Amino acid sequence: MGRLDHVFKHAFLVVFSVATLFPALWVVKMAFRAEQSFATSMNPLPTAFDLDNFAALLGDALFGRQLLNSLFVAALTTAVGVFLACTAAYAFSRFRFPGRRAGLMFLLVTQMFPGTLMTIPLYSLMEMLGLLDALLGLVLVYSTTAIPFCIYMLKGYFDTIPRELEESAIMDGAGPFTLFWRIILPLSRPAIAVTALFSFMTAWNEYILAATFMGDERAYTLPVKVQSFVGDYTTEWGYFAAGALIVSLPVMALFFALQKHLVGGLTAGSVKG
Amino acid sequence: MKSASPFGFLGPVLATIVAVALGTFVFHRYAAERADSIGRARAEQAARWLLTHGPTGVEDLRRSGTVRLAGVAFDAPPAGSRYPYLRRPIWLAHTEPGKVEAALSRDDPAEKAAADALVQDELVRLPDGGYRAAAGERLGGGERRAAVVELAPPQRVLVPWPGLSMAMLAALVFWWDLARRNPASRSRPVVGALTVSVGVLGLLAPRLLAVDRLEVPASVGSADVTGAAMLLAGVVLAPLALVVGTGWRHGSRPSPHRVAYAYIGPALLGLGVLVLVPFLYGVALAFTRASHGEVVFVGLSNFVDILSSAGRSLTEPLSFYFTLVVTLLWTLANVVLHTGIGLGLALLLKEPTLRFKGVYRVLLIVPWAVPSYITALVWKGMFNQQYGLVNHLLAGVGVAPVAWFSEFWTAFTANVVTNTWLGFPFMMVVSLGALQSIPADLYEAAAVDGASKWQKFRHITMPLLRPALVPAIILGSVWTFNMFNIIYLVSGGQPNHGTDILITQAYRFAFEQDRYGYAAAYSVLIFFILVIWSFFTQRFTRSEEA
């Protein structure tokens, strides 16, 4: 391993990282300029530190409400999605029962349903249930969208937990629920964290269904709001950028807090099927 | 061995009925209160608004048709009179033209309210469920003005949740019986008969009790109420199913299949209602011509039209085959770029002696963490012909500004660049994880045997990466194939739908041209392509399955 070799690698990685971060820095820059036009200088670093855009957004009661909407939907989706995915993944991992293969296959196949095929019927279903413009309708849809992937991820992780642990617990008289609750779940915290992150991101970032189902501005989630700043003819880039930062920051914070587990969780889970 | 009696399931059934009844009660109370407070607030707002807008406001309200009655009353001390309290309130404006300028009568409740409002505001709920609000203000010179508004009772919508809860109950019983069914049990026919009758009763009960649909004031925002009730039912039902299914109650050892179904049940129920039902409905739509609520069965004609590319030559942008080729090209380009870049970076970053690799990894993951619609919109800005950065950058090296979205290949490139930026971190993370799980001694042994770098990569890294990488690539290809956001938001299909992929094309048919049946048929074809692709790729992953 020569020194020169490392210098080249660093040079490449630095250039690549800068190129990767460029668009992201751009958003930061525009967010802190008190202008709505697109920033056109080549310097991606913020040239001003102006909080006008943020103040305008956060001072708007409607935006505050939409922020709460998003938080509510994402948090509840995470809770529902993770709970259902954990129980189902446990069964897929630990039991051999008629319909198991079919079930796994079904989960895989749901990933291939084109969104458009689902949007129209879901719209009718939500209308029938009186759940249009309702945050809980979004929660239901999002958690079911997230569940198949979460089940796959968790099942993969559960598979790696040695069965000896459960066998010894059964000797001590533990029932299936105790095994699940006291052994499997505590041992799977990293995978559950990743699953939770995934569910949260699904709900927090989803745009098309929210835009289709939410007609009332007070029921908008943030993606719909942020997108509305980018019009066909004019775009309020300043507001858009500030909104984008507000939307992205929580996800990024969670993402980086969990990124160690992310690598492990993904490789152990989804990927090893 | 089995200790549970055939009547064991009556417990949970009763519990569910109680839960549904309780839910219905709470729901009614809540809906009524919410509706009342919303109705009051609206009426009051309307009166206040009318007070500031005066007679023109009355005209506006009359035209909007949102109020039953609106009027502005006025009175003033009689000029020159010795008795200033002798006032004669009159209507300045009224939704009934005949009333204007007429004196207010104390006999009519609305007119009395308006007269009273000159002194004191009023807000009442009318016997028929409507609301009347009256508000007054003092003007200069002893003049007074009042506005009165009557709102019709809030519209009511029917929501089917009690019936649904009952159906859920019936389904639960069926499912639970299935889960606990013991072939050796002699009581099976009894259980079967009981289950069927409870199920039928559960389905019929709401109709018999005339509660299969609840009236909910529309103003409550269909929304929170129904949702709350459904959630309540779900929250009650799911753990109940879990507890019952696992035989937690008696501590009896349940059969493993029953336990398995109990754990899967809740997730599968959700998936069934919100994924399978809409999916089947969508498939059914594919055989119809559906637009604006009108549905006509047309057999296979949608499919025939699509597959024969009716009305267009095969190489025109809107033909199915053209779009299919674009989609395949798009998927291939992205998967190759994602995997290539991701794997390349992972190989660079796995170097144990490389410094700052943690920093690089964090920085390079950033695009993954950014929501895809934001990525798409930012890149759309970057590719803008006038102010986009890409053109600025090109101008720096002497290239004339490119109108990215007016030519097929440039628009396609813009899409691919955006999606590559978005997607390589996933592959990088997957590759890194897989690389870390390769034991280092394999490389050491290879080094001892004098293997070259390429040989190590070819004979150790590649084979050991394969099990992790292949499923990730398959998953990535499916995601890319259906990657709606990027295409829709970056190029938007320009020029002339050329860069649209199948999924955005289907969306356009549905929501821009209102051809739901055609769009559904398109989606079914997309689905088939993906299913075929996954069966094809199953062979790569089958060995992994335990």
mmCIF file of C-alpha atoms in Angstrom, chain B residues 320-464:
data_model
loop_
_atom_site.group_PDB
_atom_site.id
_atom_site.type_symbol
_atom_site.label_atom_id
_atom_site.label_comp_id
_atom_site.label_asym_id
_atom_site.label_seq_id
_atom_site.Cartn_x
_atom_site.Cartn_y
_atom_site.Cartn_z
ATOM 1 C CA PHE B 320 -46.375 1.328 -25.660
ATOM 2 C CA TYR B 321 -43.307 -0.208 -27.256
ATOM 3 C CA PHE B 322 -41.429 3.044 -27.511
ATOM 4 C CA THR B 323 -42.112 3.766 -23.863
ATOM 5 C CA LEU B 324 -41.155 0.221 -22.930
ATOM 6 C CA VAL B 325 -37.811 0.556 -24.657
ATOM 7 C CA VAL B 326 -37.202 3.887 -22.958
ATOM 8 C CA THR B 327 -38.103 2.324 -19.621
ATOM 9 C CA LEU B 328 -35.748 -0.603 -20.118
ATOM 10 C CA LEU B 329 -32.997 1.734 -21.212
ATOM 11 C CA TRP B 330 -33.625 3.903 -18.202
ATOM 12 C CA THR B 331 -33.550 0.941 -15.829
ATOM 13 C CA LEU B 332 -30.425 -0.514 -17.361
ATOM 14 C CA ALA B 333 -28.535 2.786 -17.372
ATOM 15 C CA ASN B 334 -29.410 3.457 -13.761
ATOM 16 C CA VAL B 335 -28.714 0.013 -12.410
ATOM 17 C CA VAL B 336 -25.331 -0.104 -14.149
ATOM 18 C CA LEU B 337 -24.395 3.343 -12.889
ATOM 19 C CA HIS B 338 -25.695 2.736 -9.348
ATOM 20 C CA THR B 339 -23.915 -0.572 -9.020
ATOM 21 C CA GLY B 340 -20.737 0.566 -10.708
ATOM 22 C CA ILE B 341 -20.343 3.736 -8.699
ATOM 23 C CA GLY B 342 -21.599 2.178 -5.471
ATOM 24 C CA LEU B 343 -19.323 -0.832 -5.693
ATOM 25 C CA GLY B 344 -16.361 1.271 -6.784
ATOM 26 C CA LEU B 345 -16.736 3.598 -3.830
ATOM 27 C CA ALA B 346 -17.256 0.684 -1.453
ATOM 28 C CA LEU B 347 -14.041 -0.934 -2.658
ATOM 29 C CA LEU B 348 -12.208 2.341 -2.096
ATOM 30 C CA LEU B 349 -13.717 2.828 1.337
ATOM 31 C CA LYS B 350 -13.184 -0.658 2.691
ATOM 32 C CA GLU B 351 -9.418 -0.099 2.780
ATOM 33 C CA PRO B 352 -8.690 -0.530 6.509
ATOM 34 C CA THR B 353 -5.768 1.901 6.540
ATOM 35 C CA LEU B 354 -7.526 4.680 4.661
ATOM 36 C CA ARG B 355 -8.071 7.715 6.878
ATOM 37 C CA PHE B 356 -11.332 9.657 7.167
ATOM 38 C CA LYS B 357 -13.322 6.899 5.569
ATOM 39 C CA GLY B 358 -16.056 7.433 8.134
ATOM 40 C CA VAL B 359 -16.280 11.047 6.985
ATOM 41 C CA TYR B 360 -16.419 10.083 3.323
ATOM 42 C CA ARG B 361 -19.059 7.511 3.978
ATOM 43 C CA VAL B 362 -21.261 9.992 5.817
ATOM 44 C CA LEU B 363 -20.847 12.607 3.087
ATOM 45 C CA LEU B 364 -21.557 10.142 0.310
ATOM 46 C CA ILE B 365 -24.731 8.902 1.958
ATOM 47 C CA VAL B 366 -26.257 12.393 1.919
ATOM 48 C CA PRO B 367 -28.175 11.947 -1.382
ATOM 49 C CA TRP B 368 -29.954 8.914 0.010
ATOM 50 C CA ALA B 369 -31.203 10.895 2.964
ATOM 51 C CA VAL B 370 -32.625 13.696 0.837
ATOM 52 C CA PRO B 371 -36.271 13.079 -0.101
ATOM 53 C CA SER B 372 -36.448 12.125 -3.759
ATOM 54 C CA TYR B 373 -38.938 14.792 -4.791
ATOM 55 C CA ILE B 374 -36.607 17.465 -3.425
ATOM 56 C CA THR B 375 -33.702 15.946 -5.303
ATOM 57 C CA ALA B 376 -35.797 15.940 -8.441
ATOM 58 C CA LEU B 377 -36.861 19.560 -8.101
ATOM 59 C CA VAL B 378 -33.364 20.785 -7.297
ATOM 60 C CA TRP B 379 -31.913 18.993 -10.316
ATOM 61 C CA LYS B 380 -34.679 20.334 -12.482
ATOM 62 C CA GLY B 381 -33.473 23.762 -11.475
ATOM 63 C CA MET B 382 -29.859 22.784 -12.124
ATOM 64 C CA PHE B 383 -30.737 21.733 -15.670
ATOM 65 C CA ASN B 384 -32.727 24.864 -16.418
ATOM 66 C CA GLN B 385 -31.616 26.390 -19.679
ATOM 67 C CA GLN B 386 -31.412 29.988 -18.500
ATOM 68 C CA TYR B 387 -30.327 29.918 -14.911
ATOM 69 C CA GLY B 388 -29.349 26.269 -14.415
ATOM 70 C CA LEU B 389 -25.932 25.574 -12.997
ATOM 71 C CA VAL B 390 -25.134 22.822 -15.433
ATOM 72 C CA ASN B 391 -25.243 25.258 -18.306
ATOM 73 C CA HIS B 392 -23.156 27.746 -16.303
ATOM 74 C CA LEU B 393 -20.593 25.052 -15.766
ATOM 75 C CA LEU B 394 -20.621 24.174 -19.451
ATOM 76 C CA ALA B 395 -20.278 27.848 -20.355
ATOM 77 C CA GLY B 396 -17.103 27.814 -18.264
ATOM 78 C CA VAL B 397 -15.571 25.320 -20.687
ATOM 79 C CA GLY B 398 -16.969 27.107 -23.708
ATOM 80 C CA VAL B 399 -20.055 25.050 -24.477
ATOM 81 C CA ALA B 400 -23.154 26.934 -25.583
ATOM 82 C CA PRO B 401 -26.204 26.674 -23.265
ATOM 83 C CA VAL B 402 -28.058 23.419 -23.793
ATOM 84 C CA ALA B 403 -31.847 23.287 -23.776
ATOM 85 C CA TRP B 404 -31.810 20.076 -21.776
ATOM 86 C CA PHE B 405 -35.468 19.197 -22.039
ATOM 87 C CA SER B 406 -36.054 19.863 -25.714
ATOM 88 C CA GLU B 407 -34.087 16.911 -27.069
ATOM 89 C CA PHE B 408 -34.681 13.297 -26.169
ATOM 90 C CA TRP B 409 -31.128 12.324 -25.308
ATOM 91 C CA THR B 410 -30.322 15.377 -23.258
ATOM 92 C CA ALA B 411 -33.575 15.074 -21.300
ATOM 93 C CA PHE B 412 -32.925 11.385 -20.777
ATOM 94 C CA THR B 413 -29.411 12.169 -19.587
ATOM 95 C CA ALA B 414 -30.739 14.737 -17.146
ATOM 96 C CA ASN B 415 -33.077 12.126 -15.687
ATOM 97 C CA VAL B 416 -30.343 9.527 -15.422
ATOM 98 C CA VAL B 417 -27.897 11.938 -13.812
ATOM 99 C CA THR B 418 -30.489 12.882 -11.213
ATOM 100 C CA ASN B 419 -31.393 9.325 -10.448
ATOM 101 C CA THR B 420 -27.783 8.237 -10.293
ATOM 102 C CA TRP B 421 -27.072 10.931 -7.759
ATOM 103 C CA LEU B 422 -30.009 9.694 -5.779
ATOM 104 C CA GLY B 423 -29.354 5.988 -6.013
ATOM 105 C CA PHE B 424 -25.663 5.153 -5.780
ATOM 106 C CA PRO B 425 -25.450 5.510 -1.975
ATOM 107 C CA PHE B 426 -27.809 2.581 -1.472
ATOM 108 C CA MET B 427 -25.586 0.326 -3.544
ATOM 109 C CA MET B 428 -22.523 1.683 -1.808
ATOM 110 C CA VAL B 429 -23.945 0.920 1.614
ATOM 111 C CA VAL B 430 -25.032 -2.559 0.597
ATOM 112 C CA SER B 431 -21.635 -3.310 -0.952
ATOM 113 C CA LEU B 432 -19.796 -1.941 2.064
ATOM 114 C CA GLY B 433 -21.787 -4.129 4.385
ATOM 115 C CA ALA B 434 -21.181 -7.186 2.278
ATOM 116 C CA LEU B 435 -17.488 -6.414 1.921
ATOM 117 C CA GLN B 436 -17.123 -6.094 5.666
ATOM 118 C CA SER B 437 -18.539 -9.549 6.143
ATOM 119 C CA ILE B 438 -15.832 -11.143 3.974
ATOM 120 C CA PRO B 439 -13.259 -12.627 6.341
ATOM 121 C CA ALA B 440 -9.883 -10.908 6.039
ATOM 122 C CA ASP B 441 -7.968 -14.179 6.272
ATOM 123 C CA LEU B 442 -9.217 -15.151 2.821
ATOM 124 C CA TYR B 443 -7.287 -12.221 1.378
ATOM 125 C CA GLU B 444 -4.282 -13.057 3.530
ATOM 126 C CA ALA B 445 -4.291 -16.625 2.323
ATOM 127 C CA ALA B 446 -4.590 -15.411 -1.260
ATOM 128 C CA ALA B 447 -1.746 -12.980 -0.703
ATOM 129 C CA VAL B 448 0.410 -15.820 0.616
ATOM 130 C CA ASP B 449 -0.357 -17.727 -2.569
ATOM 131 C CA GLY B 450 0.726 -14.697 -4.555
ATOM 132 C CA ALA B 451 -2.630 -13.693 -5.991
ATOM 133 C CA SER B 452 -2.807 -10.396 -7.846
ATOM 134 C CA LYS B 453 -5.243 -7.661 -6.919
ATOM 135 C CA TRP B 454 -7.474 -8.543 -9.840
ATOM 136 C CA GLN B 455 -7.382 -12.216 -8.960
ATOM 137 C CA LYS B 456 -8.407 -11.439 -5.386
ATOM 138 C CA PHE B 457 -11.274 -9.338 -6.646
ATOM 139 C CA ARG B 458 -12.307 -11.882 -9.235
ATOM 140 C CA HIS B 459 -12.083 -14.998 -7.069
ATOM 141 C CA ILE B 460 -12.799 -13.782 -3.528
ATOM 142 C CA THR B 461 -14.635 -10.492 -3.560
ATOM 143 C CA MET B 462 -16.992 -11.104 -6.458
ATOM 144 C CA PRO B 463 -18.254 -14.561 -5.437
ATOM 145 C CA LEU B 464 -18.762 -13.477 -1.840
#
